[in-house]
Coordinates of C-alpha atoms and ligand atoms in Angstrom, one line a residue:
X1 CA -37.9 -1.3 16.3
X2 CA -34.3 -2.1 17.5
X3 CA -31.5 0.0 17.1
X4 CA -29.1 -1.1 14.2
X5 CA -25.6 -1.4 14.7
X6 CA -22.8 -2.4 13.7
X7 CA -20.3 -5.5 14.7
X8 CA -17.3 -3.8 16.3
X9 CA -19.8 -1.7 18.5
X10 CA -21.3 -4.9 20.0
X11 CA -19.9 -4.7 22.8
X12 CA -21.7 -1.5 24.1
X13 CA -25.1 -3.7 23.6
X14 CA -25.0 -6.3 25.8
X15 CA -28.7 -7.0 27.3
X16 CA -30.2 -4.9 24.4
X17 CA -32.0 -5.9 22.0
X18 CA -29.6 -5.2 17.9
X19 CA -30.0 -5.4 14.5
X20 CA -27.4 -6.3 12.1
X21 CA -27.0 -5.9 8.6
X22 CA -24.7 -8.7 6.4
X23 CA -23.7 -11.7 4.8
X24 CA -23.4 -15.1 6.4
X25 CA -19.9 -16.0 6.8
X26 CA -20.5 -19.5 8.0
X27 CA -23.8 -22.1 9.2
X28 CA -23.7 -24.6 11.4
X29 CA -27.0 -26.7 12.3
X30 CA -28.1 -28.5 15.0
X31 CA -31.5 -29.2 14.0
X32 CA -33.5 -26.9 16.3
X33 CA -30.7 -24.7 17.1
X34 CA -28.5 -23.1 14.2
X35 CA -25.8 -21.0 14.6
X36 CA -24.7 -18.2 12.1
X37 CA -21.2 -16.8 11.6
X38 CA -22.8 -13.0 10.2
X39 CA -19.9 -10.2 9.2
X40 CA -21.0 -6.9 8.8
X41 CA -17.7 -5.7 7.4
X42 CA -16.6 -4.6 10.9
X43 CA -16.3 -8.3 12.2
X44 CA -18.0 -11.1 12.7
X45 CA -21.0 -12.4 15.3
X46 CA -22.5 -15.6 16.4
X47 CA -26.0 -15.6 15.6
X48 CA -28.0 -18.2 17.4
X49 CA -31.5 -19.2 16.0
X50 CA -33.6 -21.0 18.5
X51 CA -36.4 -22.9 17.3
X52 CA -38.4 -21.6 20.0
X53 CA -37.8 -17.7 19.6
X54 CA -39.0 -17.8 16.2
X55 CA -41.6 -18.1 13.8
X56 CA -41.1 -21.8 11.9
X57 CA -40.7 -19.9 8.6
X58 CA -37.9 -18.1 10.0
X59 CA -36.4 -20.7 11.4
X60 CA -36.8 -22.5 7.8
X61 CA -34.9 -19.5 6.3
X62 CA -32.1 -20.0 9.1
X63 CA -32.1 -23.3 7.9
X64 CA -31.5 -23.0 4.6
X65 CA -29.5 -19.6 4.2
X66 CA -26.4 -20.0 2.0
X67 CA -22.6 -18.4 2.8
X68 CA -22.6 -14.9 1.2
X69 CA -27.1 -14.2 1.5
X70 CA -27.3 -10.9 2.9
X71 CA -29.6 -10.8 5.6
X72 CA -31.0 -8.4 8.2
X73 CA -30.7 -10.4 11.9
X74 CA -32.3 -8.7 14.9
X75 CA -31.6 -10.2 18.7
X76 CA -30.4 -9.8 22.1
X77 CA -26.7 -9.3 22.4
X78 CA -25.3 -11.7 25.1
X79 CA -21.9 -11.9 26.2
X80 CA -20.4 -15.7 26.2
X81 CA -16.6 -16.1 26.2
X82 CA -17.2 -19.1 23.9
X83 CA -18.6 -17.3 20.7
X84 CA -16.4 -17.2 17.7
X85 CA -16.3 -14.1 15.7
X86 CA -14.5 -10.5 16.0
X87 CA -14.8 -9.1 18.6
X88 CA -15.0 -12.3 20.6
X89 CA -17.2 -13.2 23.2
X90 CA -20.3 -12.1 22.1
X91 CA -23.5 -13.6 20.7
X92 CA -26.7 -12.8 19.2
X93 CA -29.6 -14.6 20.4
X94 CA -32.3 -13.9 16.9
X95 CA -35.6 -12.8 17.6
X96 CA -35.9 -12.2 14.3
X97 CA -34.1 -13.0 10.8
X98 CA -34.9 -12.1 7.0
X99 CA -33.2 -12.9 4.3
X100 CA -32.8 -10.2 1.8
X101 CA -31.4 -12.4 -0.9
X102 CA -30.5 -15.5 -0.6
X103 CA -26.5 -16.4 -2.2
X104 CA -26.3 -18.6 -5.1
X105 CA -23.7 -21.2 -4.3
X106 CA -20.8 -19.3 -3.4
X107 CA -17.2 -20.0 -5.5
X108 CA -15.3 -19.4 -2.6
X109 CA -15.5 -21.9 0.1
X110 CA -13.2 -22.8 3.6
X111 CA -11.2 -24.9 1.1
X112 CA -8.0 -23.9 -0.2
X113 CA -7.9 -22.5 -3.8
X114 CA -5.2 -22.0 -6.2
X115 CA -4.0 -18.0 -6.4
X116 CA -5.4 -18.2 -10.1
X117 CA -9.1 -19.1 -9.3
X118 CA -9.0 -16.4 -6.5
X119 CA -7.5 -13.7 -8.7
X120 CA -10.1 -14.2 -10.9
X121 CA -13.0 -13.7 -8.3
X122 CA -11.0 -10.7 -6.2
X123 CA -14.4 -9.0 -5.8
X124 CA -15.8 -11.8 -3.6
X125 CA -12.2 -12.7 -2.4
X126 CA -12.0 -9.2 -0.5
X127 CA -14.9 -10.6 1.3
X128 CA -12.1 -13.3 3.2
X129 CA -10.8 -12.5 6.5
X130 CA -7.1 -12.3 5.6
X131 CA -7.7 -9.9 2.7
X132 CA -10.3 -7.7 4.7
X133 CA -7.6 -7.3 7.6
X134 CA -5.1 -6.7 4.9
X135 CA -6.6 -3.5 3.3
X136 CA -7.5 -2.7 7.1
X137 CA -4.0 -2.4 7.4
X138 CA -4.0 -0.4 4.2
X139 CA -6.2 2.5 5.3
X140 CA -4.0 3.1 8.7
X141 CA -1.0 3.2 6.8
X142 CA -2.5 5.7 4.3
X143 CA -4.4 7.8 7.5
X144 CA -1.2 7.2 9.2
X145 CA 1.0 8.8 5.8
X146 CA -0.8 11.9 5.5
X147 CA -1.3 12.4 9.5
X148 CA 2.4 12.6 9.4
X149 CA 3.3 15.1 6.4
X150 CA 0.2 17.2 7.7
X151 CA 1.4 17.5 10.9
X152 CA 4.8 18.3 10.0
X153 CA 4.1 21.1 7.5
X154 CA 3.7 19.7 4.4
X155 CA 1.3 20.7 2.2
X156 CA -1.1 18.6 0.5
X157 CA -1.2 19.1 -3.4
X158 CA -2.6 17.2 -6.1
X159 CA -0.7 16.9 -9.8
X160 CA -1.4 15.8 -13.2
X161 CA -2.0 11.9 -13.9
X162 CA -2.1 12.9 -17.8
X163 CA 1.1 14.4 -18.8
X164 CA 2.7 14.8 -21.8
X165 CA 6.0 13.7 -20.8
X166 CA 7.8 11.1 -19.1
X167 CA 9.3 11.4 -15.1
X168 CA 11.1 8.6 -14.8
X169 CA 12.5 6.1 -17.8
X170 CA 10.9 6.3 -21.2
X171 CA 10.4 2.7 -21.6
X172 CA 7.5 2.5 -18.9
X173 CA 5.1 4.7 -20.0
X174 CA 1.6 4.1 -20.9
X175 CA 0.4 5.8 -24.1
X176 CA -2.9 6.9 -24.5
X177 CA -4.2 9.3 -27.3
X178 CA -4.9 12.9 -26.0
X179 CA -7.3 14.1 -28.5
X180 CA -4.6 13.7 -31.3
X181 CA -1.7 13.9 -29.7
X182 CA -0.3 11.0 -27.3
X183 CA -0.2 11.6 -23.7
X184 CA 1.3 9.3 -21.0
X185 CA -0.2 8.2 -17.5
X186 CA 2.1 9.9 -14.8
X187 CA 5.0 7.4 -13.7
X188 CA 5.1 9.9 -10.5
X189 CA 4.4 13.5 -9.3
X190 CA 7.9 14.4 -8.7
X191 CA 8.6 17.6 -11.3
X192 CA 5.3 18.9 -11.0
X193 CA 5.7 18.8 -7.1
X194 CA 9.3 20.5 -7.6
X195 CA 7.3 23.6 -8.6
X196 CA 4.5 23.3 -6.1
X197 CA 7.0 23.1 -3.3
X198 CA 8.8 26.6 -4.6
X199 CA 5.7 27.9 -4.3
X200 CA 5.1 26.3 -0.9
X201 CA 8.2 25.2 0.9
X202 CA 7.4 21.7 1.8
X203 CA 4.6 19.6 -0.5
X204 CA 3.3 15.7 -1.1
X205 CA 1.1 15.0 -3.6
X206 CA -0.3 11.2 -3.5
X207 CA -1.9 9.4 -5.7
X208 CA -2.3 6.3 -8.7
X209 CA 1.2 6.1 -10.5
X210 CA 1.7 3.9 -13.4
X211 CA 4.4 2.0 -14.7
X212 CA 4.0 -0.5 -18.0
X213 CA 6.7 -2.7 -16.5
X214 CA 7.4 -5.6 -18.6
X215 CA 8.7 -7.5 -15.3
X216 CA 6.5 -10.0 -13.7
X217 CA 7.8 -10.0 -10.1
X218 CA 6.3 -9.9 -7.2
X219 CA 7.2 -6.7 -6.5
X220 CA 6.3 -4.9 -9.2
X221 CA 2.5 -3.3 -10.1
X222 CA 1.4 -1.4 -13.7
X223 CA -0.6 0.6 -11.3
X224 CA 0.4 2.0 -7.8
X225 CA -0.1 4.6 -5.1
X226 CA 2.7 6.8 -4.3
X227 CA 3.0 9.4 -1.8
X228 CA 5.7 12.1 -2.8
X229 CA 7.1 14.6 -0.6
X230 CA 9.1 17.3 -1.8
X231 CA 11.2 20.0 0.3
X232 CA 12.2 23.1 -1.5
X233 CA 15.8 24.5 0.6
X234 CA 16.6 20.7 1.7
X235 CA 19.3 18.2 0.7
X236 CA 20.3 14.9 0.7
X237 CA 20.5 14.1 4.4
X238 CA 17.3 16.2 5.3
X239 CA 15.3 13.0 3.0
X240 CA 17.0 11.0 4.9
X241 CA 16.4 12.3 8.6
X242 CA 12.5 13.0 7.2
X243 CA 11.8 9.1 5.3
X244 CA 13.3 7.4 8.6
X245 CA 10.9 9.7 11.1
X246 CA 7.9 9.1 8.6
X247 CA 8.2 5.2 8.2
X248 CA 8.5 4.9 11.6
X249 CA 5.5 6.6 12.5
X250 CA 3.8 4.4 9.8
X251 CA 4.8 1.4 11.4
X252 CA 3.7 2.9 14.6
X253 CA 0.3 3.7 14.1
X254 CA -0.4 0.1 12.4
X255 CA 1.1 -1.5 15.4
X256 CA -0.9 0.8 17.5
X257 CA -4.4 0.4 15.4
X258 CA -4.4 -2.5 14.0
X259 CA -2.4 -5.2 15.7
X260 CA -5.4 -7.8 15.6
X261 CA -5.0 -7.2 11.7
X262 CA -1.4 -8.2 11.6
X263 CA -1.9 -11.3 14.1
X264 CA -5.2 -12.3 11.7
X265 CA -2.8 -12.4 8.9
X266 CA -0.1 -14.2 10.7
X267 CA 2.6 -11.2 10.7
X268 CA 5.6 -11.7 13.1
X269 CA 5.5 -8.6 15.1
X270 CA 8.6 -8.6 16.4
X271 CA 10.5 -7.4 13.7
X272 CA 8.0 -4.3 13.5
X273 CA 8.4 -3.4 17.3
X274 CA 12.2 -2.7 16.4
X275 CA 11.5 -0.1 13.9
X276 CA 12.7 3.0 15.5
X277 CA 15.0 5.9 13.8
X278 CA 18.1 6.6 13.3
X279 CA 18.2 3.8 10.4
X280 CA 21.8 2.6 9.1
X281 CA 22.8 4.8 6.3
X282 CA 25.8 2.9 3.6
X283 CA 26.6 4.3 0.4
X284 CA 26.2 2.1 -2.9
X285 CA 30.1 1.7 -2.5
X286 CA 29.7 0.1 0.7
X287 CA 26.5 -1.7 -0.3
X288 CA 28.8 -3.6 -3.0
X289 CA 31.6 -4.4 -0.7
X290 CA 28.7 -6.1 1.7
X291 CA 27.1 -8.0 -1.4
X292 CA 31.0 -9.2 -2.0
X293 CA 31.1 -10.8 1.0
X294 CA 28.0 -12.1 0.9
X295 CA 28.7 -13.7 -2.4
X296 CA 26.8 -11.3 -4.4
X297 CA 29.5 -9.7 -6.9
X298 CA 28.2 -6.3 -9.3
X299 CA 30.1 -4.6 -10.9
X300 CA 30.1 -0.5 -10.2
X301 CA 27.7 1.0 -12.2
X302 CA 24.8 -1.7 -12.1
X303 CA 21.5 -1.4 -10.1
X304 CA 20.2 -3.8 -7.3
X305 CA 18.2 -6.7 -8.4
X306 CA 15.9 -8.0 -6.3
X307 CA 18.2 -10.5 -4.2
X308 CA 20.9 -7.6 -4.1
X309 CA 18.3 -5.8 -2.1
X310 CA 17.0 -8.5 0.0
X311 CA 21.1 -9.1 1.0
X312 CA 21.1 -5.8 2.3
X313 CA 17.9 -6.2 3.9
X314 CA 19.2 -9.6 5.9
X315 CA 22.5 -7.9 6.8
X316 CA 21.2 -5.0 8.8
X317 CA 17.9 -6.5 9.6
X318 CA 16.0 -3.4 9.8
X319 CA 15.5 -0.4 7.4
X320 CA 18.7 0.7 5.5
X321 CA 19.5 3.4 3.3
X322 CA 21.8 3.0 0.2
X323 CA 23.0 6.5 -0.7
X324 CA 25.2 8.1 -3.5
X325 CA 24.6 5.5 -6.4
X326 CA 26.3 6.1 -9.8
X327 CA 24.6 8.8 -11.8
X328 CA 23.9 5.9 -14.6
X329 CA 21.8 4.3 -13.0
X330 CA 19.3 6.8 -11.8
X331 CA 16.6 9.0 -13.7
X332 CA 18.2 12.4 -14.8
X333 CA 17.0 14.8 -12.5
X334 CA 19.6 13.4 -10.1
X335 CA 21.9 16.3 -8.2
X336 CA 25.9 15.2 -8.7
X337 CA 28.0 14.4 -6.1
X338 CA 30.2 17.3 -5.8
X339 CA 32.4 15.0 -4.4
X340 CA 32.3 12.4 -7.0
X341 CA 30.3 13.5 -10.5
X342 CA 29.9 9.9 -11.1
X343 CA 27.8 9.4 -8.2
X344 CA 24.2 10.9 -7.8
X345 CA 22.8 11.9 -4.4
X346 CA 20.0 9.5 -4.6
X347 CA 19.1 7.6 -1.5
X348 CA 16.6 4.4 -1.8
X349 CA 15.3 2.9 1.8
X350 CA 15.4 -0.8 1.7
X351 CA 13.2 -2.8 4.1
X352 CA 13.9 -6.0 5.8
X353 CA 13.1 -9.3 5.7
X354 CA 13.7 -9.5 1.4
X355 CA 10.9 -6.9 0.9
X356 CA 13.5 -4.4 -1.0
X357 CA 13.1 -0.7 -2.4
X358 CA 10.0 0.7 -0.7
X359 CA 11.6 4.6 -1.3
X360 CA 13.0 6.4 -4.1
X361 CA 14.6 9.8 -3.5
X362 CA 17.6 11.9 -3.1
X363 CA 18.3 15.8 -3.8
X364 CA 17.5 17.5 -7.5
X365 CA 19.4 19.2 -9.7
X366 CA 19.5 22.4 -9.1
X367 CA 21.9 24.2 -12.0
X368 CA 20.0 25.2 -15.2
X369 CA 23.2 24.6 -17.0
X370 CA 23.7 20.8 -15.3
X371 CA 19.8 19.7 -16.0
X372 CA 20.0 21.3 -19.9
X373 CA 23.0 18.4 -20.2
X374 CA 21.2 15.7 -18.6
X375 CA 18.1 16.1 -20.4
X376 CA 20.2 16.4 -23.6
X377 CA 22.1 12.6 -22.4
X378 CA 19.1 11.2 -21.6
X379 CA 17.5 12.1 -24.8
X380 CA 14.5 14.2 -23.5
X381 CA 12.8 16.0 -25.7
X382 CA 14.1 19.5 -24.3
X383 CA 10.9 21.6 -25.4
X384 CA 8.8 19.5 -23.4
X385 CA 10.7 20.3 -20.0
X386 CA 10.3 24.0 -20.8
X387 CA 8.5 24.7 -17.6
X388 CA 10.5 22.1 -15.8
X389 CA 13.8 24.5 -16.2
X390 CA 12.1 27.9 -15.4
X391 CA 12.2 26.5 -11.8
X392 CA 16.2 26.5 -12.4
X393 CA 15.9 29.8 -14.0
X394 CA 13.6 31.6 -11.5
X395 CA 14.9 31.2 -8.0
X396 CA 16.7 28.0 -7.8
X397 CA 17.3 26.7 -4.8
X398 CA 18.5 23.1 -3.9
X399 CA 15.7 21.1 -2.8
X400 CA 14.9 17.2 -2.6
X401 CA 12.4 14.7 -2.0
X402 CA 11.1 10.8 -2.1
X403 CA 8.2 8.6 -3.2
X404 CA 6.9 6.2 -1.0
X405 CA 5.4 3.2 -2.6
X406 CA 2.2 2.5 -0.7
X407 CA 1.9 -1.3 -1.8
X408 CA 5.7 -1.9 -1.2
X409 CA 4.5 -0.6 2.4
X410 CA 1.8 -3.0 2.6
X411 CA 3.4 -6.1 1.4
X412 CA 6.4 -5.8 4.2
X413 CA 4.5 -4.2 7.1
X414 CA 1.5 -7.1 6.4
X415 CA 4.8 -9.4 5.7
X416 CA 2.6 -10.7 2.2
X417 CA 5.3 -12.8 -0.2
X418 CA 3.3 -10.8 -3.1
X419 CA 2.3 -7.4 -4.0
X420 CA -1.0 -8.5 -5.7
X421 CA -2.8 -8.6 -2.2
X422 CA -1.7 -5.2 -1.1
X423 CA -4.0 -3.3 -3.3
X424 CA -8.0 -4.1 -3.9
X425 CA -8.2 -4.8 -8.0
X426 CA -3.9 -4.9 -9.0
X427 CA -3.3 -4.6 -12.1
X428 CA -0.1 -6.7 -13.4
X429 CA 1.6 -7.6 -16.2
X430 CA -0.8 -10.5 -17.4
X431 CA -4.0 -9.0 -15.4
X432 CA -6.3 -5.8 -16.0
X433 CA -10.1 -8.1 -14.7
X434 CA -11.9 -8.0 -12.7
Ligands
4AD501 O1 12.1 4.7 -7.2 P1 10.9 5.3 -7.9 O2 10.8 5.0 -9.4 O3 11.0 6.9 -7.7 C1 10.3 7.9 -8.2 O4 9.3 7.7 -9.0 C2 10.6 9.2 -7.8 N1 10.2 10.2 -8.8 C3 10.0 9.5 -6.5 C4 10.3 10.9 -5.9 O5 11.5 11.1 -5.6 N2 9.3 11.7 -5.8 O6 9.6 4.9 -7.2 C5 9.4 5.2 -5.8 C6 8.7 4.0 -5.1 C7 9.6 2.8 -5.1 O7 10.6 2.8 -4.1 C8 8.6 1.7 -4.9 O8 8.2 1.6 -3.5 C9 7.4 2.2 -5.6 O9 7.6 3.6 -5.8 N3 7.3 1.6 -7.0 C10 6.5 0.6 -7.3 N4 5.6 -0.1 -6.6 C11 4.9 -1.1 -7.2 N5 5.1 -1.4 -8.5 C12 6.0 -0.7 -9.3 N6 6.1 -1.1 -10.5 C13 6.8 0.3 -8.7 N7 7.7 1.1 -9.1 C14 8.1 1.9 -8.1
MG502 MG1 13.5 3.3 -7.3

């Protein structure tokens, strides 16, 4: 019996004899030799079947294995600086191959296919080598997220994803019926972290957030992963001096960890090697007078829009944080300006290269009297933020925080032109299969 490993490992083998476990990624013949691409799901080897080295019903098996068969290969590993496959320069010479079953003919071929046809077979799409280094990127930015907040004293806390009321605006929540009574799928974690962190000091909750955006951009998801710290005693510039040292760690560790990842999906590193705190810092007042000049005129009082954002992002060319918009635009548990009561202390971070908002945040309101009003303007149901104002009535302090949007992150760290690849199964406006 030979030792089974896996692909990434190969290395460590050469001279012995391996066994791997897979699918065929590729088969080329050559009549008495045959070469198989095999990924494991930790890369891809060269698997050369030699008519001599095995038995003629294996080699028949070699010979007619489809892409995608899963199959159990055992050989020696040598090292050749010609083999294809991840990591390169290696190869498998097969002393032995079984086919544990064999593919029907596979949908997904070397060919190009329209976006459609592949969003319709996503769970053999994920197979691919562009979306498999994709969510490899992924689970480093999500090791590299809570690596961060953990090492810098945040707490880890989970809250509700059935709640009966909304966070952010009204007009995006799903429904669903809560044995009788409706109940809504969390838009984000922020209130119910805003108690966690007075009982804590500093908190994050991550997890699914959902949005039924009518929009069909390619920024926008019905369901997404948000990471949400929250900092009881803190303020507007702490969120700032916290989101610029965490999303440049981020960017760190995928540079550092999975840099083969970003060149495999064709990501210009360049403008990653730059990210490095402190990150420019305008307020929405500036922000318009930039859009001016770049021909992009709003009025006071209006939100970015997609190319608003991706203006801003062009101009500085790095991260940038847009602070102080007007109160109007933001949800209502928005601090004031004290400077300014039109203006909220909200702070968005927009990335570069047109990939827009990828954090939401600013400082809370922190005056029971203040948050009664806002709830009463934007026509909350007061009763059902009972709890919510205890935390203003019961040690108030001021105390602020941001949401990270996880596939935002991917989309502009992987450099993808939409969202719908940054997540395994998105679900979008006009999509809930497979
Ligand atoms: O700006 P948002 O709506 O902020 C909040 O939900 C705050 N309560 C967060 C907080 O302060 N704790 O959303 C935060 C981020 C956005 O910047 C964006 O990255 C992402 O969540 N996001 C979406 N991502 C994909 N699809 C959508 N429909 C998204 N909506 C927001
Ligand atoms: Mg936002």
């Amino acid at each position: 019996m030979s030792e089974r490993i896996y692909i990434k490992d190969i290395a460590a083998h050469v001279g012995e004899q391996v066994t791997i476990k897979g699918w065929i990624y590729n088969r080329t013949d050559k009549g008495r030799l045959q070469f198989l691409l095999v990924r494991d799901g930790t890369g891809v080897v060269q698997a050369v079947v030699f008519k001599r080295d095995v038995t003629p019903e294996m080699m028949e098996d070699a010979r007619r294995v489809t892409q995608e068969s899963s199959v159990i290969v055992t050989g020696t590993v040598r090292q050749d600086e010609r083999a294809p496959g991840t990591p390169g320069g290696f190869e498998l010479s097969v002393s032995d191959f079984k086919i544990y079953q064999l593919a029907e003919e596979y949908p997904i071929s070397p060919k190009e296919h329209g976006i459609e046809f592949l969003m319709e077979n996503r769970h053999l799409w994920l197979r691919s080598s562009q979306q498999h280094a994709i969510l490899l990127v992924r689970a480093e930015i999500i090791r590299a997220v809570r690596e961060w907040l953990d090492g810098n004293g945040f707490v880890g806390v989970d809250t509700p994803i059935l709640t009966p009321t909304s966070c952010e605006d009204t007009t995006s929540l799903f429904e669903t019926d809560y044995f009788g009574r409706p109940a809504y799928l969390t838009q984000s974690g922020q209130l119910y972290n805003e108690a966690t962190a007075m009982a804590m000091g500093r908190v994050y909750c991550f997890g699914p957030t959902f949005r039924a955006e009518k929009s069909k951009t390619r920024r926008h998801l019905t369901e997404f992963w948000m990471v949400e710290p929250e900092m009881a005693w803190a303020d507007l510039d702490e969120v700032m001096r916290v989101e610029e040292q965490f999303v440049s760690h981020i960017v760190r560790s995928v540079l550092k960890n999975r840099r083969a990842e970003l060149l495999e999906i064709g990501r210009d590193l360049a403008p990653l090697e730059r990210i490095e705190p402190p990150f420019p810092r305008i307020a929405y007042s500036e922000a318009l007078g930039i859009l001016r000049e770049e021909g992009l005129e709003l009025p006071f009082g209006e939100d970015f829009g997609a190319p608003h954002e991706t203006a801003l992002g062009e101009h500085f060319n790095r991260p940038v944080f847009v602070h102080r918009y007007p109160a109007r635009c933001k949800a209502f548990y928005m601090e004031v300006d004290p400077e300014n009561p039109e203006l909220s202390l909200s702070v968005d971070l927009i990335a570069p290269e047109g990939f827009g908002e990828i954090i939401g945040g600013g400082q809370r309101t922190d005056s029971l009297e203040l948050m009664e009003r806002r709830i009463q303007e934007h026509k909350l149901r007061r009763e059902a933020y009972g709890w919510y104002l205890d935390l203003r009535k019961y040690g108030s302090v001021p105390h602020a925080g941001f949401g990270l949007g996880i596939e935002r992150t991917v989309a502009w760290i992987c450099g993808l032109g939409h969202i719908r690849e940054t997540i395994p199964f998105p679900r979008l406006l006009d999509r809930l299969e497979p």
